[in-house]
Amino acid sequence: MKVDLAAPSREPLQGRSRASFERMVDAAAKLLVERGNDEFTLADVSRAGKVSIGSIYCRFDSKDDLIRAVQVRALADIDSDQASGIAQAVSEAGSLVDLVGRLVESIAEVLRKHSAILRPFMLRATTDAIVAGVGKKSYAVTEQQFHEALLARRDEIRHPDPERAINSLFRIVYAAVARYLGFGSSTDAAWEGDWRVLKEDLAAMSSAFLRHPPRD
């Protein structure tokens, strides 16, 4: 079944209607961050955003639609930050090792910066196909940028299959950072260990994987 990833809201373009719309989305985002989940009502959004329930239903068919609109806006910010960080890493890196370290640092710090809003969406994605689909699309964008940045250094990579190696690295780095930040259905491992050490070790392992061919 094809999942419709379009934002379900009826978003106004200007004026007081636009301001009211932004208050609704801001209020829902604030509640998601404060509670760490989506266990709130539209009445809570109404109070927090100083908008009427009727106004909310003029813009959104349901609380689910409102939450999905929050996700679209949040991921736009995250995607922009990831793209900027990766571009800066590429422009400043002097070697493959340096580039890997900068990429790991940038991706990890962007996820950490936005972790409070990402966490409830990661939880919701286990039961909401639309939220899961939008999240996967955002993930794929960053994965592709990471892939292109490292593949441009193909001549420095000793692994016999650079594309496979890069794809594996991104999944490993993302999964390790996500676990540390408490994304997903289980948050038991959140904030375990030293953040700086995690980033340094991920960068070192990733560099070694790319620079040394596997043993026969």
XYZ file of N, CA, C and O in Angstrom:
864
model
N 0.841 -1.191 0.000
C 0.000 0.000 0.000
C 0.879 1.245 0.000
O 1.823 1.369 0.773
N 0.588 2.149 -0.893
C 1.346 3.400 -0.971
C 0.918 4.342 0.136
O -0.268 4.560 0.360
N 1.901 4.892 0.859
C 1.621 5.820 1.953
C 1.676 7.240 1.446
O 2.633 7.650 0.786
N 0.634 8.007 1.710
C 0.598 9.408 1.319
C 1.402 10.229 2.312
O 1.036 10.331 3.484
N 2.499 10.818 1.848
C 3.382 11.562 2.741
C 3.082 13.053 2.739
O 3.773 13.830 3.372
N 2.065 13.474 2.059
C 1.744 14.900 2.010
C 1.209 15.377 3.344
O 0.533 14.647 4.057
N 1.536 16.620 3.701
C 1.019 17.193 4.939
C -0.494 17.290 4.854
O -1.031 17.796 3.867
N -1.249 16.782 5.862
C -2.702 16.741 5.778
C -3.385 18.035 6.186
O -4.605 18.121 6.164
N -2.656 19.034 6.581
C -3.252 20.260 7.097
C -3.733 21.162 5.979
O -3.292 21.058 4.839
N -4.642 22.071 6.325
C -5.068 23.125 5.415
C -4.361 24.394 5.856
O -4.888 25.197 6.629
N -3.145 24.553 5.360
C -2.251 25.598 5.869
C -2.525 26.931 5.191
O -2.444 27.040 3.967
N -2.851 27.965 5.977
C -3.089 29.292 5.404
C -1.777 29.932 4.979
O -0.702 29.549 5.446
N -1.853 30.923 4.127
C -0.650 31.533 3.580
C -0.227 32.811 4.295
O 0.940 33.166 4.294
N -1.165 33.547 4.887
C -0.780 34.835 5.458
C -1.802 35.320 6.477
O -2.847 34.698 6.690
N -1.456 36.449 7.107
C -2.385 37.125 8.000
C -2.596 36.429 9.322
O -1.810 35.578 9.753
N -3.711 36.804 9.982
C -4.007 36.261 11.295
C -4.233 34.761 11.258
O -3.927 34.049 12.209
N -4.773 34.262 10.146
C -4.979 32.820 10.027
C -3.652 32.083 10.078
O -3.541 31.010 10.694
N -2.642 32.659 9.443
C -1.319 32.054 9.468
C -0.751 32.054 10.886
O -0.174 31.060 11.338
N -0.909 33.151 11.591
C -0.409 33.255 12.963
C -1.102 32.236 13.859
O -0.466 31.602 14.714
N -2.411 32.077 13.682
C -3.158 31.101 14.466
C -2.680 29.683 14.169
O -2.508 28.866 15.071
N -2.452 29.403 12.894
C -1.949 28.088 12.484
C -0.606 27.799 13.152
O -0.376 26.706 13.677
N 0.292 28.775 13.135
C 1.609 28.586 13.736
C 1.499 28.339 15.238
O 2.272 27.550 15.805
N 0.549 29.013 15.903
C 0.378 28.778 17.336
C -0.079 27.344 17.602
O 0.328 26.731 18.591
N -0.919 26.820 16.729
C -1.365 25.432 16.893
C -0.185 24.466 16.778
O -0.012 23.573 17.615
N 0.607 24.651 15.743
C 1.747 23.761 15.522
C 2.791 23.930 16.625
O 3.346 22.954 17.140
N 3.052 25.180 17.009
C 4.001 25.438 18.087
C 3.548 24.790 19.392
O 4.357 24.200 20.127
N 2.259 24.915 19.702
C 1.728 24.359 20.939
C 1.841 22.841 20.943
O 2.234 22.231 21.955
N 1.508 22.210 19.819
C 1.609 20.749 19.738
C 3.062 20.301 19.863
O 3.364 19.312 20.537
N 3.973 21.041 19.221
C 5.393 20.701 19.313
C 5.883 20.824 20.755
O 6.628 19.972 21.259
N 5.457 21.874 21.433
C 5.861 22.080 22.823
C 5.349 20.949 23.714
O 6.085 20.439 24.579
N 4.124 20.517 23.497
C 3.573 19.422 24.288
C 4.303 18.111 24.008
O 4.544 17.317 24.930
N 4.660 17.873 22.756
C 5.420 16.671 22.421
C 6.759 16.646 23.151
O 7.179 15.619 23.685
N 7.435 17.785 23.173
C 8.738 17.873 23.837
C 8.590 17.736 25.345
O 9.341 16.989 25.992
N 7.635 18.438 25.916
C 7.461 18.415 27.372
C 7.092 17.023 27.886
O 7.571 16.591 28.936
N 6.242 16.325 27.160
C 5.755 15.028 27.626
C 6.555 13.851 27.091
O 6.456 12.750 27.611
N 7.314 14.091 26.027
C 8.106 13.017 25.461
C 7.286 11.996 24.702
O 7.786 10.936 24.323
N 6.021 12.297 24.474
C 5.130 11.400 23.744
C 3.954 12.225 23.218
O 3.940 13.450 23.360
N 2.986 11.547 22.618
C 1.841 12.275 22.054
C 0.585 12.129 22.899
O -0.537 12.238 22.403
N 0.775 11.900 24.202
C -0.365 11.703 25.098
C -0.893 13.049 25.602
O -0.731 13.416 26.767
N -1.520 13.765 24.699
C -2.196 15.011 25.042
C -3.412 15.136 24.142
O -3.562 14.391 23.160
N -4.284 16.048 24.465
C -5.523 16.207 23.715
C -5.508 17.516 22.929
O -4.671 18.404 23.172
N -6.460 17.660 22.020
C -6.588 18.925 21.310
C -7.009 20.043 22.249
O -6.708 21.215 22.005
N -7.681 19.687 23.341
C -8.007 20.694 24.349
C -6.729 21.240 24.974
O -6.620 22.442 25.259
N -5.727 20.368 25.177
C -4.431 20.817 25.687
C -3.771 21.765 24.686
O -3.184 22.784 25.072
N -3.856 21.426 23.412
C -3.290 22.280 22.374
C -4.006 23.627 22.343
O -3.378 24.683 22.224
N -5.318 23.581 22.489
C -6.121 24.804 22.495
C -5.678 25.748 23.600
O -5.483 26.948 23.384
N -5.491 25.200 24.794
C -5.063 26.029 25.930
C -3.643 26.550 25.735
O -3.367 27.729 25.974
N -2.743 25.663 25.312
C -1.338 26.055 25.176
C -1.140 27.074 24.059
O -0.300 27.974 24.165
N -1.927 26.943 22.990
C -1.745 27.829 21.850
C -2.670 29.025 21.818
O -2.572 29.860 20.919
N -3.581 29.059 22.821
C -4.565 30.153 22.879
C -5.356 30.250 21.576
O -5.522 31.336 20.995
N -5.837 29.089 21.133
C -6.689 29.000 19.946
C -7.886 28.130 20.300
O -7.821 27.286 21.195
N -8.986 28.328 19.620
C -10.184 27.548 19.919
C -10.117 26.168 19.284
O -9.416 25.952 18.296
N -10.856 25.234 19.869
C -10.966 23.892 19.290
C -11.510 23.990 17.863
O -11.049 23.292 16.948
N -12.478 24.864 17.664
C -13.051 25.035 16.335
C -12.017 25.466 15.314
O -12.014 24.992 14.169
N -11.123 26.367 15.732
C -10.067 26.826 14.832
C -9.123 25.689 14.461
O -8.665 25.590 13.320
N -8.848 24.834 15.444
C -7.970 23.692 15.169
C -8.605 22.783 14.123
O -7.955 22.360 13.158
N -9.902 22.497 14.290
C -10.576 21.606 13.346
C -10.774 22.246 11.976
O -11.020 21.536 10.988
N -10.656 23.558 11.897
C -10.696 24.211 10.592
C -9.423 23.931 9.795
O -9.426 24.014 8.561
N -8.355 23.621 10.507
C -7.060 23.405 9.866
C -6.634 21.949 9.840
O -5.834 21.553 8.991
N -7.117 21.146 10.771
C -6.691 19.760 10.883
C -7.902 18.858 11.086
O -8.821 19.202 11.830
N -7.892 17.699 10.452
C -9.002 16.765 10.606
C -8.985 16.059 11.953
O -10.010 15.568 12.423
N -7.798 15.995 12.581
C -7.658 15.238 13.832
C -6.355 15.613 14.511
O -5.515 16.322 13.936
N -6.167 15.105 15.723
C -4.903 15.297 16.408
C -3.769 14.641 15.630
O -2.642 15.168 15.574
N -4.044 13.492 15.027
C -3.031 12.822 14.226
C -2.516 13.728 13.116
O -1.306 13.806 12.869
N -3.431 14.418 12.439
C -3.031 15.323 11.361
C -2.165 16.468 11.890
O -1.190 16.868 11.246
N -2.513 16.990 13.045
C -1.729 18.070 13.645
C -0.322 17.586 13.980
O 0.673 18.274 13.690
N -0.226 16.411 14.574
C 1.083 15.868 14.932
C 1.934 15.642 13.685
O 3.145 15.912 13.673
N 1.303 15.188 12.625
C 2.051 14.969 11.385
C 2.538 16.280 10.786
O 3.620 16.345 10.190
N 1.761 17.349 10.957
C 2.202 18.669 10.494
C 3.408 19.142 11.300
O 4.336 19.760 10.758
N 3.404 18.864 12.602
C 4.560 19.199 13.435
C 5.789 18.446 12.936
O 6.889 19.007 12.835
N 5.617 17.190 12.605
C 6.746 16.389 12.130
C 7.322 16.949 10.837
O 8.546 17.055 10.690
N 6.452 17.314 9.900
C 6.922 17.859 8.629
C 7.777 19.102 8.866
O 8.851 19.267 8.274
N 7.318 19.976 9.747
C 8.073 21.204 10.019
C 9.382 20.891 10.734
O 10.436 21.453 10.396
N 9.332 19.979 11.715
C 10.541 19.647 12.466
C 11.595 19.008 11.565
O 12.786 19.342 11.640
N 11.166 18.102 10.701
C 12.127 17.429 9.835
C 12.700 18.368 8.781
O 13.843 18.179 8.341
N 11.956 19.371 8.384
C 12.504 20.365 7.462
C 13.688 21.078 8.108
O 14.731 21.304 7.458
N 13.551 21.419 9.385
C 14.656 22.057 10.116
C 15.837 21.099 10.270
O 17.009 21.490 10.097
N 15.534 19.852 10.613
C 16.588 18.869 10.826
C 17.331 18.578 9.529
O 18.568 18.530 9.491
N 16.582 18.395 8.444
C 17.210 18.133 7.151
C 18.119 19.287 6.738
O 19.200 19.074 6.177
N 17.673 20.511 7.002
C 18.487 21.678 6.672
C 19.780 21.690 7.477
O 20.871 21.952 6.940
N 19.674 21.400 8.772
C 20.864 21.361 9.627
C 21.823 20.252 9.196
O 23.046 20.438 9.175
N 21.278 19.092 8.854
C 22.132 17.986 8.418
C 22.850 18.337 7.122
O 24.063 18.096 6.976
N 22.118 18.910 6.181
C 22.727 19.271 4.904
C 23.838 20.303 5.089
O 24.918 20.192 4.483
N 23.595 21.291 5.937
C 24.603 22.326 6.181
C 25.840 21.736 6.851
O 26.980 22.067 6.489
N 25.614 20.859 7.838
C 26.728 20.242 8.545
C 27.567 19.356 7.653
O 28.817 19.372 7.720
N 26.926 18.581 6.803
C 27.660 17.704 5.891
C 28.436 18.531 4.870
O 29.598 18.236 4.560
N 27.810 19.571 4.341
C 28.497 20.436 3.374
C 29.728 21.094 4.005
O 30.794 21.188 3.369
N 29.604 21.523 5.248
C 30.747 22.134 5.927
C 31.852 21.117 6.166
O 33.038 21.431 5.987
N 31.480 19.893 6.540
C 32.474 18.840 6.751
C 33.252 18.571 5.471
O 34.485 18.430 5.482
N 32.542 18.515 4.365
C 33.186 18.266 3.072
C 34.145 19.396 2.720
O 35.273 19.167 2.249
N 33.740 20.623 2.952
C 34.553 21.774 2.547
C 35.784 21.959 3.433
O 36.798 22.504 2.973
N 35.728 21.487 4.677
C 36.819 21.737 5.616
C 37.751 20.548 5.813
O 38.862 20.712 6.331
N 37.329 19.341 5.416
C 38.124 18.143 5.698
C 39.385 18.098 4.834
O 39.354 18.409 3.646
N 40.495 17.678 5.462
C 41.746 17.585 4.725
C 42.088 16.186 4.275
O 42.984 15.997 3.450
N 41.419 15.177 4.821
C 41.707 13.794 4.473
C 40.461 12.959 4.721
O 39.472 13.450 5.293
N 40.499 11.698 4.325
C 39.368 10.811 4.565
C 39.101 10.663 6.059
O 37.951 10.736 6.502
N 40.162 10.482 6.829
C 40.004 10.336 8.277
C 39.366 11.585 8.877
O 38.450 11.512 9.705
N 39.847 12.727 8.453
C 39.300 14.000 8.928
C 37.831 14.126 8.525
O 36.983 14.541 9.319
N 37.514 13.765 7.298
C 36.133 13.861 6.821
C 35.207 12.955 7.618
O 34.111 13.379 8.024
N 35.617 11.727 7.857
C 34.784 10.804 8.630
C 34.500 11.373 10.020
O 33.366 11.357 10.497
N 35.543 11.888 10.667
C 35.358 12.459 11.993
C 34.396 13.630 11.989
O 33.540 13.754 12.871
N 34.526 14.483 10.993
C 33.642 15.650 10.901
C 32.202 15.234 10.597
O 31.259 15.828 11.127
N 32.032 14.234 9.744
C 30.685 13.771 9.420
C 30.002 13.154 10.632
O 28.833 13.428 10.905
N 30.718 12.312 11.350
C 30.149 11.693 12.556
C 29.783 12.766 13.569
O 28.690 12.746 14.147
N 30.680 13.704 13.771
C 30.427 14.794 14.720
C 29.191 15.590 14.329
O 28.314 15.868 15.161
N 29.098 15.959 13.064
C 27.991 16.785 12.614
C 26.658 16.054 12.708
O 25.681 16.590 13.249
N 26.599 14.845 12.186
C 25.340 14.091 12.203
C 24.887 13.841 13.638
O 23.702 14.003 13.970
N 25.822 13.447 14.492
C 25.471 13.169 15.884
C 24.959 14.415 16.596
O 23.964 14.365 17.337
N 25.625 15.555 16.377
C 25.226 16.773 17.083
C 23.890 17.318 16.584
O 23.125 17.886 17.368
N 23.604 17.156 15.303
C 22.287 17.581 14.808
C 21.195 16.730 15.439
O 20.157 17.253 15.879
N 21.408 15.428 15.505
C 20.410 14.554 16.130
C 20.247 14.890 17.612
O 19.133 14.884 18.144
N 21.359 15.207 18.266
C 21.260 15.567 19.679
C 20.515 16.893 19.862
O 19.668 17.023 20.751
N 20.806 17.857 19.010
C 20.143 19.162 19.074
C 18.623 19.015 18.974
O 17.867 19.717 19.666
N 18.173 18.118 18.125
C 16.740 17.955 17.875
C 16.155 16.723 18.573
O 15.035 16.318 18.251
N 16.898 16.155 19.510
C 16.472 14.883 20.105
C 15.136 14.973 20.830
O 14.341 14.020 20.806
N 14.857 16.107 21.458
C 13.622 16.217 22.239
C 12.377 16.108 21.366
O 11.357 15.541 21.785
N 12.438 16.629 20.151
C 11.280 16.537 19.254
C 11.323 15.242 18.446
O 10.267 14.708 18.066
N 12.506 14.712 18.180
C 12.602 13.463 17.431
C 12.112 12.271 18.245
O 11.496 11.344 17.695
N 12.378 12.280 19.541
C 12.069 11.110 20.374
C 10.592 10.718 20.305
O 10.287 9.535 20.070
N 9.651 11.638 20.510
C 8.244 11.227 20.426
C 7.838 10.751 19.033
O 6.968 9.886 18.905
N 8.468 11.281 17.988
C 8.133 10.811 16.644
C 8.679 9.412 16.393
O 8.041 8.600 15.696
N 9.853 9.105 16.937
C 10.388 7.758 16.812
C 9.475 6.746 17.506
O 9.257 5.639 17.011
N 8.940 7.137 18.651
C 7.998 6.265 19.353
C 6.721 6.084 18.539
O 6.219 4.967 18.380
N 6.198 7.166 18.029
C 4.943 7.105 17.282
C 5.093 6.327 15.976
O 4.140 5.701 15.502
N 6.272 6.352 15.399
C 6.494 5.680 14.128
C 6.237 4.175 14.202
O 5.986 3.541 13.168
N 6.280 3.610 15.389
C 6.035 2.171 15.528
C 4.576 1.817 15.281
O 4.255 0.648 15.041
N 3.680 2.812 15.329
C 2.247 2.543 15.149
C 1.593 3.419 14.088
O 0.431 3.213 13.755
N 2.324 4.401 13.566
C 1.769 5.348 12.598
C 2.568 5.246 11.297
O 3.706 5.710 11.219
N 1.965 4.641 10.264
C 2.680 4.414 9.009
C 3.067 5.708 8.317
O 4.106 5.773 7.641
N 2.251 6.736 8.460
C 2.565 8.010 7.807
C 3.770 8.665 8.474
O 4.700 9.126 7.801
N 3.777 8.707 9.802
C 4.930 9.254 10.526
C 6.186 8.450 10.209
O 7.263 9.010 9.976
N 6.065 7.132 10.167
C 7.209 6.279 9.839
C 7.717 6.573 8.434
O 8.933 6.674 8.207
N 6.808 6.740 7.478
C 7.207 6.998 6.106
C 7.914 8.320 5.930
O 8.925 8.412 5.214
N 7.401 9.364 6.574
C 8.033 10.679 6.500
C 9.417 10.638 7.157
O 10.382 11.220 6.653
N 9.519 9.939 8.284
C 10.807 9.807 8.958
C 11.833 9.073 8.108
O 13.006 9.470 8.034
N 11.409 8.001 7.437
C 12.324 7.245 6.579
C 12.804 8.087 5.405
O 13.949 7.974 4.966
N 11.916 8.924 4.897
C 12.291 9.802 3.785
C 13.374 10.782 4.224
O 14.354 11.017 3.491
N 13.234 11.356 5.405
C 14.237 12.269 5.934
C 15.560 11.545 6.168
O 16.636 12.052 5.813
N 15.484 10.359 6.747
C 16.675 9.524 6.980
C 17.404 9.268 5.666
O 18.631 9.377 5.584
N 16.650 8.943 4.615
C 17.248 8.614 3.326
C 17.974 9.808 2.716
O 19.001 9.642 2.045
N 17.448 11.007 2.948
C 18.095 12.210 2.418
C 19.475 12.388 3.041
O 20.474 12.619 2.340
N 19.555 12.268 4.355
C 20.846 12.418 5.032
C 21.789 11.277 4.663
O 22.990 11.486 4.465
N 21.253 10.067 4.566
C 22.076 8.915 4.175
C 22.713 9.152 2.802
O 23.896 8.864 2.599
N 21.942 9.683 1.865
C 22.466 9.936 0.528
C 23.552 10.998 0.545
O 24.574 10.875 -0.152
N 23.372 12.036 1.354
C 24.386 13.087 1.448
C 25.674 12.552 2.071
O 26.778 12.893 1.624
N 25.546 11.728 3.095
C 26.689 11.074 3.732
C 27.414 10.198 2.707
O 28.648 10.210 2.598
N 26.639 9.432 1.955
C 27.178 8.524 0.949
C 27.963 9.293 -0.115
O 29.099 8.921 -0.460
N 27.383 10.359 -0.627
C 28.047 11.137 -1.670
C 29.317 11.807 -1.159
O 30.326 11.891 -1.881
N 29.279 12.280 0.088
C 30.446 12.948 0.659
C 31.633 12.003 0.757
O 32.772 12.373 0.415
N 31.391 10.766 1.183
C 32.491 9.810 1.338
C 32.882 9.181 0.017
O 34.066 8.899 -0.220
N 31.939 8.957 -0.852
C 32.257 8.323 -2.125
C 33.139 9.226 -2.990
O 33.891 8.744 -3.849
N 33.074 10.525 -2.738
C 33.955 11.452 -3.455
C 35.422 11.210 -3.102
O 36.319 11.657 -3.825
N 35.661 10.504 -1.978
C 37.030 10.148 -1.568
C 37.320 8.678 -1.883
O 38.119 8.046 -1.200
N 36.698 8.143 -2.914
C 36.825 6.733 -3.250
C 38.286 6.287 -3.348
O 38.629 5.157 -2.968
N 39.155 7.160 -3.871
C 40.556 6.776 -4.057
C 41.286 6.557 -2.738
O 42.360 5.936 -2.716
N 40.725 7.034 -1.620
C 41.348 6.826 -0.311
C 40.741 5.639 0.432
O 41.212 5.277 1.515
N 39.701 5.049 -0.102
C 39.007 3.937 0.550
C 39.614 2.617 0.091
O 39.733 2.367 -1.109
N 40.001 1.759 1.037
C 40.625 0.481 0.709
C 39.636 -0.676 0.728
O 39.967 -1.771 0.284
N 38.454 -0.461 1.254
C 37.449 -1.535 1.256
C 37.123 -1.898 -0.196
O 36.969 -1.005 -1.045
N 36.995 -3.194 -0.519
C 36.750 -3.591 -1.911
C 35.396 -3.159 -2.475
O 35.227 -3.101 -3.687
N 34.455 -2.857 -1.605
C 33.140 -2.392 -2.048
C 32.806 -1.107 -1.298
O 32.102 -1.120 -0.277
N 33.319 0.038 -1.781
C 33.140 1.301 -1.053
C 31.682 1.661 -0.792
O 31.352 2.156 0.288
N 30.808 1.445 -1.762
C 29.410 1.817 -1.578
C 28.760 1.007 -0.468
O 28.034 1.554 0.367
N 29.008 -0.283 -0.461
C 28.484 -1.126 0.619
C 29.037 -0.680 1.970
O 28.304 -0.592 2.953
N 30.338 -0.400 2.019
C 30.972 0.000 3.277
C 30.370 1.300 3.801
O 30.081 1.425 5.001
N 30.179 2.269 2.914
C 29.624 3.562 3.330
C 28.191 3.401 3.829
O 27.801 3.980 4.845
N 27.396 2.620 3.115
C 26.014 2.394 3.543
C 25.965 1.737 4.922
O 25.145 2.110 5.769
N 26.829 0.757 5.138
C 26.868 0.088 6.440
C 27.282 1.054 7.537
O 26.719 1.045 8.638
N 28.271 1.899 7.232
C 28.744 2.863 8.229
C 27.629 3.797 8.668
O 27.474 4.064 9.864
N 26.868 4.302 7.708
C 25.815 5.241 8.089
C 24.802 4.572 9.004
O 24.397 5.156 10.013
N 24.394 3.362 8.673
C 23.417 2.659 9.509
C 23.961 2.430 10.912
O 23.235 2.577 11.905
N 25.227 2.068 11.001
C 25.835 1.799 12.303
C 25.952 3.077 13.129
O 25.616 3.106 14.318
N 26.448 4.144 12.505
C 26.601 5.418 13.211
C 25.246 5.935 13.677
O 25.074 6.318 14.844
N 24.282 5.929 12.773
C 22.953 6.440 13.124
C 22.333 5.611 14.243
O 21.760 6.159 15.197
N 22.441 4.284 14.153
C 21.835 3.413 15.163
C 22.470 3.620 16.535
O 21.771 3.651 17.554
N 23.789 3.776 16.559
C 24.473 3.966 17.838
C 24.084 5.293 18.482
O 23.839 5.373 19.695
N 24.034 6.338 17.666
C 23.651 7.656 18.183
C 22.191 7.646 18.623
O 21.842 8.172 19.695
N 21.332 7.034 17.823
C 19.909 6.973 18.163
C 19.681 6.220 19.464
O 18.843 6.618 20.285
N 20.413 5.138 19.664
C 20.272 4.381 20.910
C 20.699 5.230 22.101
O 20.031 5.261 23.135
N 21.823 5.933 21.943
C 22.301 6.785 23.034
C 21.270 7.856 23.385
O 21.041 8.151 24.568
N 20.647 8.423 22.370
C 19.697 9.512 22.584
C 18.303 9.028 22.986
O 17.424 9.845 23.266
N 18.098 7.721 23.010
C 16.825 7.182 23.480
C 15.724 7.203 22.453
O 14.551 7.281 22.807
N 16.100 7.095 21.155
C 15.080 7.027 20.120
C 14.523 5.610 20.037
O 15.206 4.651 20.336
N 13.287 5.474 19.605
C 12.710 4.162 19.406
C 11.793 3.745 20.530
O 11.464 4.525 21.428
N 11.393 2.486 20.496
C 10.399 1.990 21.446
C 10.968 1.739 22.829
O 10.234 1.666 23.806
N 12.295 1.580 22.920
C 12.922 1.349 24.217
C 13.910 2.470 24.509
O 14.745 2.810 23.675
N 13.818 3.057 25.685
C 14.730 4.151 26.054
C 15.667 3.740 27.192
O 16.295 4.580 27.822
N 15.797 2.432 27.427
C 16.591 1.955 28.558
C 18.052 2.366 28.467
O 18.717 2.568 29.483
N 18.581 2.450 27.247
C 20.007 2.738 27.088
C 20.297 4.226 26.918
O 21.440 4.612 26.716
N 19.287 5.066 27.001
C 19.486 6.488 26.751
C 20.490 7.094 27.724
O 20.448 6.851 28.926
N 21.406 7.893 27.148
C 22.394 8.653 27.913
C 23.372 7.784 28.691
O 23.976 8.218 29.653
N 23.563 6.538 28.242
C 24.574 5.691 28.876
C 25.946 6.000 28.281
O 26.097 6.142 27.074
N 26.968 6.066 29.140
C 28.319 6.302 28.672
C 28.614 7.770 28.409
O 27.834 8.654 28.717
N 29.782 8.013 27.833
C 30.273 9.365 27.575
C 30.008 9.737 26.118
O 30.427 9.031 25.201
N 29.308 10.831 25.900
C 28.936 11.267 24.552
C 30.156 11.522 23.679
O 30.215 11.109 22.524
N 31.140 12.205 24.229
C 32.348 12.513 23.466
C 33.077 11.232 23.071
O 33.529 11.099 21.918
N 33.179 10.305 23.978
C 33.852 9.038 23.686
C 33.105 8.268 22.603
O 33.710 7.668 21.704
N 31.785 8.267 22.676
C 30.990 7.579 21.658
C 31.308 8.136 20.270
O 31.549 7.373 19.321
N 31.308 9.451 20.123
C 31.582 10.055 18.824
C 33.002 9.747 18.345
O 33.213 9.431 17.169
N 33.958 9.851 19.258
C 35.347 9.587 18.886
C 35.532 8.139 18.437
O 36.210 7.871 17.432
N 34.927 7.214 19.169
C 35.099 5.796 18.834
C 34.365 5.431 17.546
O 34.861 4.631 16.737
N 33.199 6.017 17.329
C 32.494 5.775 16.069
C 33.321 6.284 14.892
O 33.401 5.619 13.844
N 33.924 7.444 15.039
C 34.751 8.000 13.972
C 35.976 7.133 13.722
O 36.336 6.852 12.566
N 36.628 6.673 14.798
C 37.834 5.848 14.651
C 37.506 4.506 14.000
O 38.223 4.046 13.095
N 36.428 3.872 14.443
C 36.035 2.588 13.867
C 35.632 2.741 12.409
O 35.959 1.893 11.565
N 34.923 3.810 12.109
C 34.475 4.042 10.740
C 35.673 4.279 9.813
O 35.724 3.744 8.695
N 36.625 5.082 10.258
C 37.811 5.348 9.455
C 38.603 4.072 9.204
O 39.055 3.811 8.077
N 38.770 3.266 10.240
C 39.521 2.020 10.091
C 38.822 1.078 9.114
O 39.469 0.411 8.302
N 37.515 1.016 9.189
C 36.743 0.144 8.304
C 36.932 0.534 6.839
O 37.052 -0.328 5.960
N 36.986 1.826 6.569
C 37.137 2.286 5.198
C 38.583 2.177 4.704
O 38.813 1.914 3.509
N 39.539 2.354 5.585
C 40.939 2.458 5.176
C 41.706 1.145 5.156
O 42.798 1.067 4.602
N 41.145 0.106 5.755
C 41.831 -1.187 5.822
C 40.962 -2.270 5.195
O 39.839 -2.491 5.647
N 41.438 -2.943 4.177
C 40.631 -3.988 3.545
C 40.363 -5.128 4.508
O 41.203 -5.445 5.349
N 39.204 -5.785 4.424
C 38.910 -6.900 5.328
C 39.846 -8.065 5.052
O 40.336 -8.265 3.943
N 40.110 -8.864 6.096
C 40.975 -10.027 5.938
C 40.253 -11.108 5.132
O 39.059 -11.265 5.205
N 41.070 -11.852 4.389
C 40.499 -12.955 3.605
C 40.064 -14.094 4.545
O 40.659 -14.309 5.575
